[in-house]
PDB file of C-alpha atoms in Angstrom:
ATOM      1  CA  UNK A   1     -10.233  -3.497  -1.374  1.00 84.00           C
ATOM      2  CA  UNK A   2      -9.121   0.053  -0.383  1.00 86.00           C
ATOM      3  CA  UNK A   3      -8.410   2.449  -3.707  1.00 93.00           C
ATOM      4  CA  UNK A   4      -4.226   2.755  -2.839  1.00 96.00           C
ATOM      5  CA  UNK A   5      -1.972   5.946  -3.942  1.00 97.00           C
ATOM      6  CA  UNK A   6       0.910   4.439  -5.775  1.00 97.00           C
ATOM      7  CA  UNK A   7       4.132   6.301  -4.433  1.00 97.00           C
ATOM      8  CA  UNK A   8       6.798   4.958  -6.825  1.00 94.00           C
ATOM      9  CA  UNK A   9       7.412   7.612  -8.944  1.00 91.00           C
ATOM     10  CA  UNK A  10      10.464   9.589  -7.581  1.00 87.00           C
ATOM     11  CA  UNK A  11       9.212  13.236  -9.755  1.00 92.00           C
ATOM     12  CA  UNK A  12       6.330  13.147  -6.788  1.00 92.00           C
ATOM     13  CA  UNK A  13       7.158  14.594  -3.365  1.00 94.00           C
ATOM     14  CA  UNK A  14       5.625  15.001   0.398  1.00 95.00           C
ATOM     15  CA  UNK A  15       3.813  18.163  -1.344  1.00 95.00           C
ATOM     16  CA  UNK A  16       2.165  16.101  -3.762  1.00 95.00           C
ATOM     17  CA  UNK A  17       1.259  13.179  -1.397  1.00 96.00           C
ATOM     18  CA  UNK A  18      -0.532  15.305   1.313  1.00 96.00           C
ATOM     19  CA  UNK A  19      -1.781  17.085  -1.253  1.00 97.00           C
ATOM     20  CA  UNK A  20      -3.635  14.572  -2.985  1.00 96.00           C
ATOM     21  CA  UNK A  21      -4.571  12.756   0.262  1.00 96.00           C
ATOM     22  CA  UNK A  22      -6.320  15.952   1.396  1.00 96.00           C
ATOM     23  CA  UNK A  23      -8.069  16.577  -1.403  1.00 97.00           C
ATOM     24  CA  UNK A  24      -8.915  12.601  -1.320  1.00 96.00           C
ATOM     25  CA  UNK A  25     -10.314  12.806   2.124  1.00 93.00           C
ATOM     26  CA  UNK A  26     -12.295  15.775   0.376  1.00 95.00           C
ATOM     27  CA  UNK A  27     -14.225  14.278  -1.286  1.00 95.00           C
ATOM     28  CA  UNK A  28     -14.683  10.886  -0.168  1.00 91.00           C
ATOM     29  CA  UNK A  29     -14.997   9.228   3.639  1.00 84.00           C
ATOM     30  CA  UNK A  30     -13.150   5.754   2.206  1.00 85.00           C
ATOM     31  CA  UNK A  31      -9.952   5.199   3.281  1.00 85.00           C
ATOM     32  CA  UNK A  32      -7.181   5.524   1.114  1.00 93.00           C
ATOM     33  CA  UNK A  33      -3.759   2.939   1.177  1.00 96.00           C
ATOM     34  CA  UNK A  34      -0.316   3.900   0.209  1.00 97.00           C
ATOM     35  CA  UNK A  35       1.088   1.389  -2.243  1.00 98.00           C
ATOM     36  CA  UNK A  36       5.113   1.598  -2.553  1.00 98.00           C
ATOM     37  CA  UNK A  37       8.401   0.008  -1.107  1.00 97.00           C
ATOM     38  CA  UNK A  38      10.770   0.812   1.336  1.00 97.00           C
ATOM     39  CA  UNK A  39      12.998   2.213  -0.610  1.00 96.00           C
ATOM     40  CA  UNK A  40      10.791   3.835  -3.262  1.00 96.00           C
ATOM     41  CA  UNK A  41       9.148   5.648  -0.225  1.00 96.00           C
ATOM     42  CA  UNK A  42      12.524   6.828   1.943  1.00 95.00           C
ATOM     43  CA  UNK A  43      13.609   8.172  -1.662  1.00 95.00           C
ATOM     44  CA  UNK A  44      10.500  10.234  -1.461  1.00 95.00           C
ATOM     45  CA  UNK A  45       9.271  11.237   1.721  1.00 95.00           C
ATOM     46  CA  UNK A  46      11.353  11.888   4.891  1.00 90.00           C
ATOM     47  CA  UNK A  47      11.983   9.250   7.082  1.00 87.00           C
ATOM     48  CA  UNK A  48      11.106  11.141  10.149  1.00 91.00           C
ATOM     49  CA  UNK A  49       7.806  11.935   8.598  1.00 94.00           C
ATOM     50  CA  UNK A  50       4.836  10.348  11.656  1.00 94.00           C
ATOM     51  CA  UNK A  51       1.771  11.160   9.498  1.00 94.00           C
ATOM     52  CA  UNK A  52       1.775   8.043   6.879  1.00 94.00           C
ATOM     53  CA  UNK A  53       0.916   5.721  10.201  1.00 94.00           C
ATOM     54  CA  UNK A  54      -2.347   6.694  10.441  1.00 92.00           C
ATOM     55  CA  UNK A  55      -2.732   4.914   6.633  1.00 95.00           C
ATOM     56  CA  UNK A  56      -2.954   1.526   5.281  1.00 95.00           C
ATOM     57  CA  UNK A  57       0.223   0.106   3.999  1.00 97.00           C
ATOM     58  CA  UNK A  58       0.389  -2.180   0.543  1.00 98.00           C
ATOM     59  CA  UNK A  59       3.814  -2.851   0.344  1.00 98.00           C
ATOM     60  CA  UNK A  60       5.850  -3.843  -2.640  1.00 98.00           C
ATOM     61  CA  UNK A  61       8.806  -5.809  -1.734  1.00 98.00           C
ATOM     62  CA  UNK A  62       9.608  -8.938  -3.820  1.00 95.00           C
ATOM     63  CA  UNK A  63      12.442  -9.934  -2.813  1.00 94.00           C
ATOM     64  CA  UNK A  64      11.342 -13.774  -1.668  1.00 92.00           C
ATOM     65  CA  UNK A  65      11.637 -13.615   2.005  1.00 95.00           C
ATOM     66  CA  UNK A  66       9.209 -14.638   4.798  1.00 95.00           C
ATOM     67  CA  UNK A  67       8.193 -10.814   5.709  1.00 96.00           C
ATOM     68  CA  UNK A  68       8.364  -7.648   4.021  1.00 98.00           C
ATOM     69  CA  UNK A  69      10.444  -4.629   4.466  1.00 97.00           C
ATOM     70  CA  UNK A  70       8.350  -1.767   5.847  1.00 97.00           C
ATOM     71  CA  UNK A  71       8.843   2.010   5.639  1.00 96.00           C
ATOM     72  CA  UNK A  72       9.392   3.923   8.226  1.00 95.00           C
ATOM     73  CA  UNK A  73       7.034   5.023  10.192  1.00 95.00           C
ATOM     74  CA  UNK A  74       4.540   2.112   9.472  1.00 97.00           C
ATOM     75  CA  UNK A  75       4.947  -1.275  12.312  1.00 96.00           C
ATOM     76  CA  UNK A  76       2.711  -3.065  10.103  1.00 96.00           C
ATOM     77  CA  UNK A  77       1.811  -3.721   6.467  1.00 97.00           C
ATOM     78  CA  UNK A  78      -2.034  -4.471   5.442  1.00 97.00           C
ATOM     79  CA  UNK A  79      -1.510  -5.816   2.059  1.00 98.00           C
ATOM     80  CA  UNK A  80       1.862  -7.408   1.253  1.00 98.00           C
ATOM     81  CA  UNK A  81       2.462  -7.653  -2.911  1.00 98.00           C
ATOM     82  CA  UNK A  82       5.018 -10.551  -2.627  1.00 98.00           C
ATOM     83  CA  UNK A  83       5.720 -11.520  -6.425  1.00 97.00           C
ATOM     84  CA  UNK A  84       4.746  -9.703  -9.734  1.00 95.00           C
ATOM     85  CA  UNK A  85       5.378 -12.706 -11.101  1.00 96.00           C
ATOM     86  CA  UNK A  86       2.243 -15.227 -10.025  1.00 96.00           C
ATOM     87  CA  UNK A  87       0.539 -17.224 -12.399  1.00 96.00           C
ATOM     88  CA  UNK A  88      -3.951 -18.257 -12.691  1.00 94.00           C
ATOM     89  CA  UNK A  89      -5.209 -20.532 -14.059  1.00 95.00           C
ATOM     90  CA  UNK A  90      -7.248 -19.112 -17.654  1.00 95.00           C
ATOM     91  CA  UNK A  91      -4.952 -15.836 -17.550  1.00 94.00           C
ATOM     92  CA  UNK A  92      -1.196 -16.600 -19.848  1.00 95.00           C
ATOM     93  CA  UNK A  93       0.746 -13.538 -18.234  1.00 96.00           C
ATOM     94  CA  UNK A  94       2.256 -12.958 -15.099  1.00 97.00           C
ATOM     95  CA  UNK A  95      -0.181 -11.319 -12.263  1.00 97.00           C
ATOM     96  CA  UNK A  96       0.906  -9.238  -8.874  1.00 96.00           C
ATOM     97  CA  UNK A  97      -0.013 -11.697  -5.824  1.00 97.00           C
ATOM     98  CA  UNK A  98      -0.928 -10.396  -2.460  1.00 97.00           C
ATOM     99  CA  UNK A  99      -1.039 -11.076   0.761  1.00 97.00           C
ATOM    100  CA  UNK A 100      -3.720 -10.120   3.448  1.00 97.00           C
ATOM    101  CA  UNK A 101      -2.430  -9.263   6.489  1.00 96.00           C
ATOM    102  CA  UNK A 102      -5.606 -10.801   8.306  1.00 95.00           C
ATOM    103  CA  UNK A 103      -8.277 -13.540   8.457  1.00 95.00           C
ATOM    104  CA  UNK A 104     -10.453 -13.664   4.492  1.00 92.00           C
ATOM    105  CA  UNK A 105     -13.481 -12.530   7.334  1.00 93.00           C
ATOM    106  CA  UNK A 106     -11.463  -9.797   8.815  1.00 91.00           C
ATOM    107  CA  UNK A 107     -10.872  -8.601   5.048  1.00 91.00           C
ATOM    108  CA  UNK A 108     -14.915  -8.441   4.302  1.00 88.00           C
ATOM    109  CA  UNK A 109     -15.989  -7.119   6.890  1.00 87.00           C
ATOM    110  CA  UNK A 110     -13.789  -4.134   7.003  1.00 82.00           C
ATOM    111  CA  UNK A 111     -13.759  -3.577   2.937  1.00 81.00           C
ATOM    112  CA  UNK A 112     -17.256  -4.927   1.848  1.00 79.00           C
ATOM    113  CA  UNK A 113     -19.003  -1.844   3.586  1.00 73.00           C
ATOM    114  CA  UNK A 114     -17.348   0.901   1.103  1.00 70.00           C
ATOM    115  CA  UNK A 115     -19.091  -0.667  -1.691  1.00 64.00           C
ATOM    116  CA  UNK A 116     -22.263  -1.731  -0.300  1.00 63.00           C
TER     117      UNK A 116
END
């Protein structure tokens, strides 16, 4: 999977986020996600703000519907965390579950090469 920048916090700003995406893209060529929700991001960044688009989204929303709320400016979400709340087998606590916004090929192929 991607590494993700967690945008939740409402102390960071737009400063901080292009900041740390730049020097990201410094010193790596993987891509880098945004994780956050809707409203965790319009409480952050400006709503009119284009460049996030260009990025993976992993959005947060739990709410129990069929599809997720997405920021502006993103059309699409690539990872969807539906429930913090999930249960595994072997594991007694409650686990994040996610959803792929793909085929399980689609996902390896375009993530196995970083690591390889």
């Amino acid at each position: 999977l991607p590494p993700a920048l967690d945008v939740e916090d409402l102390e960071l700003n737009e400063s901080h986020i292009l900041h740390f995406i730049s020097a990201w893209q410094h010193l790596t060529d993987a891509p880098l996600a945004i994780y956050t929700s809707k409203r965790a991001w319009h409480n952050i960044v400006d709503k009119d703000a284009q460049w996030p688009a260009s990025l993976p989204l992993w959005v947060a929303d739990w709410r129990g519907y069929d599809k997720p709320a997405i920021p502006e400016p993103w059309l699409h979400w690539t990872f969807w965390q539906h429930t913090s709340k999930g249960r595994i087998p072997g594991y007694t606590g409650p686990v994040d579950l996610n959803y792929y916004n793909g085929t399980a090929g689609h996902l390896r192929d375009h993530y196995q090469e970083l690591w390889t």
